[in-house]
């Protein structure tokens, strides 16, 4: 029944999806944390930059960002991501760059809402014993904020997993790319659709359940 | 100072902030200068490439028809997805286990699949099983994908809205002798939808953004697709991207502003109109109830799997 799968590297395509997700998640977490720190910092210029970044990036479709990474950044700006000759590697890295840059805005917003969950009294107490802004943020606020935003971050991660399909727009051979190729060549449209749908359910459902459980367990009880 | 994280800066902190500002400004300026210089080197700053946007031809031939298609697809999707979402949201709250189970399965299934896969599948399905012409097909496929996905997200929004109503609402309805269906249509749904309106409007932003997928993958002539035709004609890759991004930002900014205006209005008139939600319930946003699952990728709010939780404050 599933003999149409022969000749196609479905697992390889999903592995590409997983790699895209993992690297972009890491990138967006780092960038998003930086942006969140900027948005709550005492330096007005940094605050302004953080706010502008989030509001601009959030309103541009991810597809536009990814296609721009390929046509604009690589072709015009010469950003080759360390792989000027290998277009496959270059496409992959550009996709990671685009995905990380886009989702960093959402990570930043999630973290910022987490920072708001920390009672002001704690930050006041921390300041009263003489901790500096970066110490308050590092030792008191961010650890608690991270624990309370596992849920929202799980949402971002799941959205990111599904958004990796947009990388197909610049020819990264992940799941959506392979599915497009397969349903054009093979007759079993519905079976192919079911296989790929199942793949994404397998990827996103455990993530959501695991992180949902984790967020309940780790939430700071107040 | 509004932030709890730092005191009103004293002389030392003020000095440090100035240093940080200067360093950050220099880094930012260097970065912007690099962008400017590269664009200049590649000839992307030449007036010839920007001039088309001052003429009406570029707008009437490429950008405006593209924008019109984007908005058309988004509007059609919203109009179909809203009643469908309300239906599934209510079905998930049914007293009958099999109705609840079936609706939950459908909603969870379409929510966990990328919208792009739905569009690709719908496109191929229309090729094989219907006689929709190849001119119209991309629009149909895009709308189908968007409807399936966003109806399931809206179902969660509606469900969260109904669940957030005080229990006394349905108890009172029961006491005056309304049937279950009457309670839902006359009492619960109107209140839930009013309270959820901002979330529903915000979902429009996600839909508008997702139409761009159809442009790249299905050949739907929306704004991003029109951009590539335009850039092929005038050889202005960077300017065309900038203009298209700005159009998207403006459209979505209008929608977000409308949503927050609506929210503020509903919050203020809480006593006057039918909105009876408590403080917590009004804060539920699309992200909090799973809007974050889309290509929109909104974060924030509790895990997508525990919709009745209060969003973090």
PDB file of C-alpha atoms in Angstrom, chain A residues 38 40-47 49 55-56 58-64 67-68 71-72 75-79 102-103 106 110 113-118 120 123-124 127 133 136-137 141 148 151-152 155-156 158-159 162-163 165-166 168-169 175-176 179-180 183-190 193 196-197 200-201 204-205 208-209 212 215-216, chain B residues 1 3-7 16-17 20-22 24-25 28 34-36 38-39 42 44 108-118 120-121 123-125 128 149 205 208-210 212-213 216-218 224 227-228 237-238 241 244-245 248-249 252-253 256 287-290 292-306 309 312-313:
ATOM      1  CA  UNK A  38      17.235  45.175  25.373  1.00  0.00           C
ATOM      2  CA  UNK A  40      13.669  46.037  29.467  1.00  0.00           C
ATOM      3  CA  UNK A  41      17.074  47.741  29.693  1.00  0.00           C
ATOM      4  CA  UNK A  42      17.544  51.253  31.104  1.00  0.00           C
ATOM      5  CA  UNK A  43      19.145  52.461  27.847  1.00  0.00           C
ATOM      6  CA  UNK A  44      16.422  54.144  25.753  1.00  0.00           C
ATOM      7  CA  UNK A  45      18.197  53.544  22.437  1.00  0.00           C
ATOM      8  CA  UNK A  46      18.337  49.781  23.045  1.00  0.00           C
ATOM      9  CA  UNK A  47      14.699  49.753  24.171  1.00  0.00           C
ATOM     10  CA  UNK A  49      15.695  49.177  18.835  1.00  0.00           C
ATOM     11  CA  UNK A  55       7.047  45.274  15.664  1.00  0.00           C
ATOM     12  CA  UNK A  56       8.572  45.290  12.198  1.00  0.00           C
ATOM     13  CA  UNK A  58       6.247  40.390  13.430  1.00  0.00           C
ATOM     14  CA  UNK A  59       4.258  42.089  10.706  1.00  0.00           C
ATOM     15  CA  UNK A  60       6.282  40.810   7.744  1.00  0.00           C
ATOM     16  CA  UNK A  61       5.273  37.372   6.436  1.00  0.00           C
ATOM     17  CA  UNK A  62       7.921  34.726   7.123  1.00  0.00           C
ATOM     18  CA  UNK A  63       7.778  33.812   3.447  1.00  0.00           C
ATOM     19  CA  UNK A  64       8.912  37.311   2.511  1.00  0.00           C
ATOM     20  CA  UNK A  67      12.722  34.609   0.082  1.00  0.00           C
ATOM     21  CA  UNK A  68      14.549  37.844   0.853  1.00  0.00           C
ATOM     22  CA  UNK A  71      17.318  36.690  -3.286  1.00  0.00           C
ATOM     23  CA  UNK A  72      18.387  39.720  -1.306  1.00  0.00           C
ATOM     24  CA  UNK A  75      22.507  37.386  -4.202  1.00  0.00           C
ATOM     25  CA  UNK A  76      22.775  41.120  -3.618  1.00  0.00           C
ATOM     26  CA  UNK A  77      24.449  41.546  -0.225  1.00  0.00           C
ATOM     27  CA  UNK A  78      26.762  38.578  -0.763  1.00  0.00           C
ATOM     28  CA  UNK A  79      25.925  36.978   2.579  1.00  0.00           C
ATOM     29  CA  UNK A 102      11.633  35.868  12.600  1.00  0.00           C
ATOM     30  CA  UNK A 103      10.904  33.752  15.670  1.00  0.00           C
ATOM     31  CA  UNK A 106       8.063  35.986  19.301  1.00  0.00           C
ATOM     32  CA  UNK A 110       7.074  35.603  25.364  1.00  0.00           C
ATOM     33  CA  UNK A 113       5.532  38.628  29.351  1.00  0.00           C
ATOM     34  CA  UNK A 114       7.426  36.234  31.623  1.00  0.00           C
ATOM     35  CA  UNK A 115       9.430  39.071  33.116  1.00  0.00           C
ATOM     36  CA  UNK A 116       6.121  40.725  33.966  1.00  0.00           C
ATOM     37  CA  UNK A 117       5.081  37.674  36.007  1.00  0.00           C
ATOM     38  CA  UNK A 118       7.894  38.245  38.505  1.00  0.00           C
ATOM     39  CA  UNK A 120       7.945  43.756  41.592  1.00  0.00           C
ATOM     40  CA  UNK A 123      13.215  42.999  41.964  1.00  0.00           C
ATOM     41  CA  UNK A 124      12.932  45.719  44.600  1.00  0.00           C
ATOM     42  CA  UNK A 127      17.998  46.096  44.252  1.00  0.00           C
ATOM     43  CA  UNK A 133      20.584  45.758  36.700  1.00  0.00           C
ATOM     44  CA  UNK A 136      18.888  41.470  39.002  1.00  0.00           C
ATOM     45  CA  UNK A 137      18.094  40.257  35.501  1.00  0.00           C
ATOM     46  CA  UNK A 141      14.225  37.790  37.182  1.00  0.00           C
ATOM     47  CA  UNK A 148       6.885  30.712  33.684  1.00  0.00           C
ATOM     48  CA  UNK A 151       4.296  27.140  27.836  1.00  0.00           C
ATOM     49  CA  UNK A 152       4.429  30.151  25.491  1.00  0.00           C
ATOM     50  CA  UNK A 155       3.920  27.434  21.335  1.00  0.00           C
ATOM     51  CA  UNK A 156       6.704  29.290  19.557  1.00  0.00           C
ATOM     52  CA  UNK A 158       5.658  24.243  17.652  1.00  0.00           C
ATOM     53  CA  UNK A 159       4.953  27.161  15.325  1.00  0.00           C
ATOM     54  CA  UNK A 162       5.588  23.982  11.232  1.00  0.00           C
ATOM     55  CA  UNK A 163       7.107  27.134   9.783  1.00  0.00           C
ATOM     56  CA  UNK A 165       8.105  24.202   5.698  1.00  0.00           C
ATOM     57  CA  UNK A 166       8.459  27.750   4.370  1.00  0.00           C
ATOM     58  CA  UNK A 168      10.790  24.895   0.728  1.00  0.00           C
ATOM     59  CA  UNK A 169      10.282  28.285  -0.952  1.00  0.00           C
ATOM     60  CA  UNK A 175       9.281  17.759   4.270  1.00  0.00           C
ATOM     61  CA  UNK A 176       7.070  20.236   2.363  1.00  0.00           C
ATOM     62  CA  UNK A 179       5.698  16.423  -0.485  1.00  0.00           C
ATOM     63  CA  UNK A 180       5.271  18.892  -3.351  1.00  0.00           C
ATOM     64  CA  UNK A 183       2.234  14.600  -5.111  1.00  0.00           C
ATOM     65  CA  UNK A 184       3.196  15.925  -8.519  1.00  0.00           C
ATOM     66  CA  UNK A 185       4.784  12.618  -9.564  1.00  0.00           C
ATOM     67  CA  UNK A 186       2.701   9.993  -7.819  1.00  0.00           C
ATOM     68  CA  UNK A 187      -0.964   9.165  -8.068  1.00  0.00           C
ATOM     69  CA  UNK A 188      -1.767   8.581  -4.381  1.00  0.00           C
ATOM     70  CA  UNK A 189      -2.379  12.197  -3.362  1.00  0.00           C
ATOM     71  CA  UNK A 190      -4.338  11.323  -0.244  1.00  0.00           C
ATOM     72  CA  UNK A 193      -0.804  13.824   2.315  1.00  0.00           C
ATOM     73  CA  UNK A 196       3.337  13.939   5.759  1.00  0.00           C
ATOM     74  CA  UNK A 197       0.503  15.022   8.024  1.00  0.00           C
ATOM     75  CA  UNK A 200       4.128  16.589  11.553  1.00  0.00           C
ATOM     76  CA  UNK A 201       1.697  15.298  14.150  1.00  0.00           C
ATOM     77  CA  UNK A 204       4.589  18.559  17.187  1.00  0.00           C
ATOM     78  CA  UNK A 205       2.314  16.550  19.488  1.00  0.00           C
ATOM     79  CA  UNK A 208       3.545  20.149  23.051  1.00  0.00           C
ATOM     80  CA  UNK A 209       2.668  17.479  25.600  1.00  0.00           C
ATOM     81  CA  UNK A 212       3.088  21.455  28.615  1.00  0.00           C
ATOM     82  CA  UNK A 215       5.634  24.083  32.254  1.00  0.00           C
ATOM     83  CA  UNK A 216       3.117  22.870  34.846  1.00  0.00           C
TER      84      UNK A 216
ATOM     85  CA  UNK B   1      10.886  55.180  36.063  1.00  0.00           C
ATOM     86  CA  UNK B   3      10.421  49.507  35.203  1.00  0.00           C
ATOM     87  CA  UNK B   4      10.872  47.625  38.449  1.00  0.00           C
ATOM     88  CA  UNK B   5      14.204  46.335  37.249  1.00  0.00           C
ATOM     89  CA  UNK B   6      16.196  49.483  37.887  1.00  0.00           C
ATOM     90  CA  UNK B   7      16.021  52.616  39.981  1.00  0.00           C
ATOM     91  CA  UNK B  16      27.088  54.202  32.194  1.00  0.00           C
ATOM     92  CA  UNK B  17      23.855  54.496  30.254  1.00  0.00           C
ATOM     93  CA  UNK B  20      26.078  52.038  26.490  1.00  0.00           C
ATOM     94  CA  UNK B  21      24.006  54.296  24.270  1.00  0.00           C
ATOM     95  CA  UNK B  22      27.077  55.539  22.435  1.00  0.00           C
ATOM     96  CA  UNK B  24      25.184  50.692  20.757  1.00  0.00           C
ATOM     97  CA  UNK B  25      24.678  53.678  18.483  1.00  0.00           C
ATOM     98  CA  UNK B  28      24.065  50.212  14.827  1.00  0.00           C
ATOM     99  CA  UNK B  34      27.443  48.423   5.765  1.00  0.00           C
ATOM    100  CA  UNK B  35      23.913  47.969   4.381  1.00  0.00           C
ATOM    101  CA  UNK B  36      24.030  51.351   2.670  1.00  0.00           C
ATOM    102  CA  UNK B  38      26.665  47.248  -0.087  1.00  0.00           C
ATOM    103  CA  UNK B  39      23.473  48.519  -1.667  1.00  0.00           C
ATOM    104  CA  UNK B  42      25.498  46.711  -6.070  1.00  0.00           C
ATOM    105  CA  UNK B  44      20.538  49.138  -5.648  1.00  0.00           C
ATOM    106  CA  UNK B 108      -6.154  19.054  16.826  1.00  0.00           C
ATOM    107  CA  UNK B 109      -5.296  17.407  13.495  1.00  0.00           C
ATOM    108  CA  UNK B 110      -5.564  20.532  11.356  1.00  0.00           C
ATOM    109  CA  UNK B 111      -3.860  22.630  13.994  1.00  0.00           C
ATOM    110  CA  UNK B 112      -0.762  20.464  14.055  1.00  0.00           C
ATOM    111  CA  UNK B 113      -0.217  20.418  10.290  1.00  0.00           C
ATOM    112  CA  UNK B 114       1.666  23.231   8.543  1.00  0.00           C
ATOM    113  CA  UNK B 115      -0.612  25.435   6.504  1.00  0.00           C
ATOM    114  CA  UNK B 116       1.687  24.986   3.508  1.00  0.00           C
ATOM    115  CA  UNK B 117       1.079  21.220   3.421  1.00  0.00           C
ATOM    116  CA  UNK B 118      -2.681  21.851   3.491  1.00  0.00           C
ATOM    117  CA  UNK B 120      -0.184  21.917  -1.483  1.00  0.00           C
ATOM    118  CA  UNK B 121      -2.553  19.062  -0.822  1.00  0.00           C
ATOM    119  CA  UNK B 123      -4.017  22.306  -4.886  1.00  0.00           C
ATOM    120  CA  UNK B 124      -3.258  18.774  -6.035  1.00  0.00           C
ATOM    121  CA  UNK B 125      -6.671  17.600  -4.915  1.00  0.00           C
ATOM    122  CA  UNK B 128      -7.251  15.627  -9.805  1.00  0.00           C
ATOM    123  CA  UNK B 149      -6.060  25.756   9.529  1.00  0.00           C
ATOM    124  CA  UNK B 205      -2.907  39.219  10.620  1.00  0.00           C
ATOM    125  CA  UNK B 208      -2.816  37.938   5.660  1.00  0.00           C
ATOM    126  CA  UNK B 209       0.760  36.825   6.261  1.00  0.00           C
ATOM    127  CA  UNK B 210       0.065  33.242   5.242  1.00  0.00           C
ATOM    128  CA  UNK B 212       2.302  34.883   0.846  1.00  0.00           C
ATOM    129  CA  UNK B 213       2.912  31.121   0.962  1.00  0.00           C
ATOM    130  CA  UNK B 216       5.760  31.320  -3.701  1.00  0.00           C
ATOM    131  CA  UNK B 217       4.605  27.712  -3.719  1.00  0.00           C
ATOM    132  CA  UNK B 218       1.387  27.707  -5.759  1.00  0.00           C
ATOM    133  CA  UNK B 224       4.931  38.658  -2.931  1.00  0.00           C
ATOM    134  CA  UNK B 227       6.930  41.583  -6.453  1.00  0.00           C
ATOM    135  CA  UNK B 228       8.977  39.033  -8.377  1.00  0.00           C
ATOM    136  CA  UNK B 237      15.341  43.323  -6.134  1.00  0.00           C
ATOM    137  CA  UNK B 238      16.071  45.192  -2.924  1.00  0.00           C
ATOM    138  CA  UNK B 241      11.373  43.790  -1.272  1.00  0.00           C
ATOM    139  CA  UNK B 244       6.409  45.011  -0.364  1.00  0.00           C
ATOM    140  CA  UNK B 245       7.560  44.555   3.238  1.00  0.00           C
ATOM    141  CA  UNK B 248       2.598  44.223   4.580  1.00  0.00           C
ATOM    142  CA  UNK B 249       3.699  46.092   7.706  1.00  0.00           C
ATOM    143  CA  UNK B 252      -0.929  44.368   9.491  1.00  0.00           C
ATOM    144  CA  UNK B 253      -0.282  47.426  11.621  1.00  0.00           C
ATOM    145  CA  UNK B 256      -3.311  45.169  15.037  1.00  0.00           C
ATOM    146  CA  UNK B 287      -1.666  33.395  20.997  1.00  0.00           C
ATOM    147  CA  UNK B 288      -2.836  32.276  24.394  1.00  0.00           C
ATOM    148  CA  UNK B 289      -5.397  30.006  22.880  1.00  0.00           C
ATOM    149  CA  UNK B 290      -3.212  28.558  20.218  1.00  0.00           C
ATOM    150  CA  UNK B 292       0.653  30.624  17.938  1.00  0.00           C
ATOM    151  CA  UNK B 293       0.431  27.489  15.914  1.00  0.00           C
ATOM    152  CA  UNK B 294       0.277  29.263  12.591  1.00  0.00           C
ATOM    153  CA  UNK B 295       2.867  30.598  10.249  1.00  0.00           C
ATOM    154  CA  UNK B 296       2.132  33.719  12.193  1.00  0.00           C
ATOM    155  CA  UNK B 297       3.979  32.035  15.004  1.00  0.00           C
ATOM    156  CA  UNK B 298       2.604  34.183  17.764  1.00  0.00           C
ATOM    157  CA  UNK B 299       3.962  33.259  21.149  1.00  0.00           C
ATOM    158  CA  UNK B 300       2.686  34.217  24.530  1.00  0.00           C
ATOM    159  CA  UNK B 301       0.035  32.778  26.754  1.00  0.00           C
ATOM    160  CA  UNK B 302      -0.043  29.336  28.287  1.00  0.00           C
ATOM    161  CA  UNK B 303       0.793  26.091  26.539  1.00  0.00           C
ATOM    162  CA  UNK B 304      -1.373  25.323  23.567  1.00  0.00           C
ATOM    163  CA  UNK B 305      -2.615  22.232  25.269  1.00  0.00           C
ATOM    164  CA  UNK B 306      -4.172  23.764  28.347  1.00  0.00           C
ATOM    165  CA  UNK B 309      -5.333  28.188  32.025  1.00  0.00           C
ATOM    166  CA  UNK B 312       0.716  34.565  32.642  1.00  0.00           C
ATOM    167  CA  UNK B 313       0.726  38.100  33.907  1.00  0.00           C
TER     168      UNK B 313
END
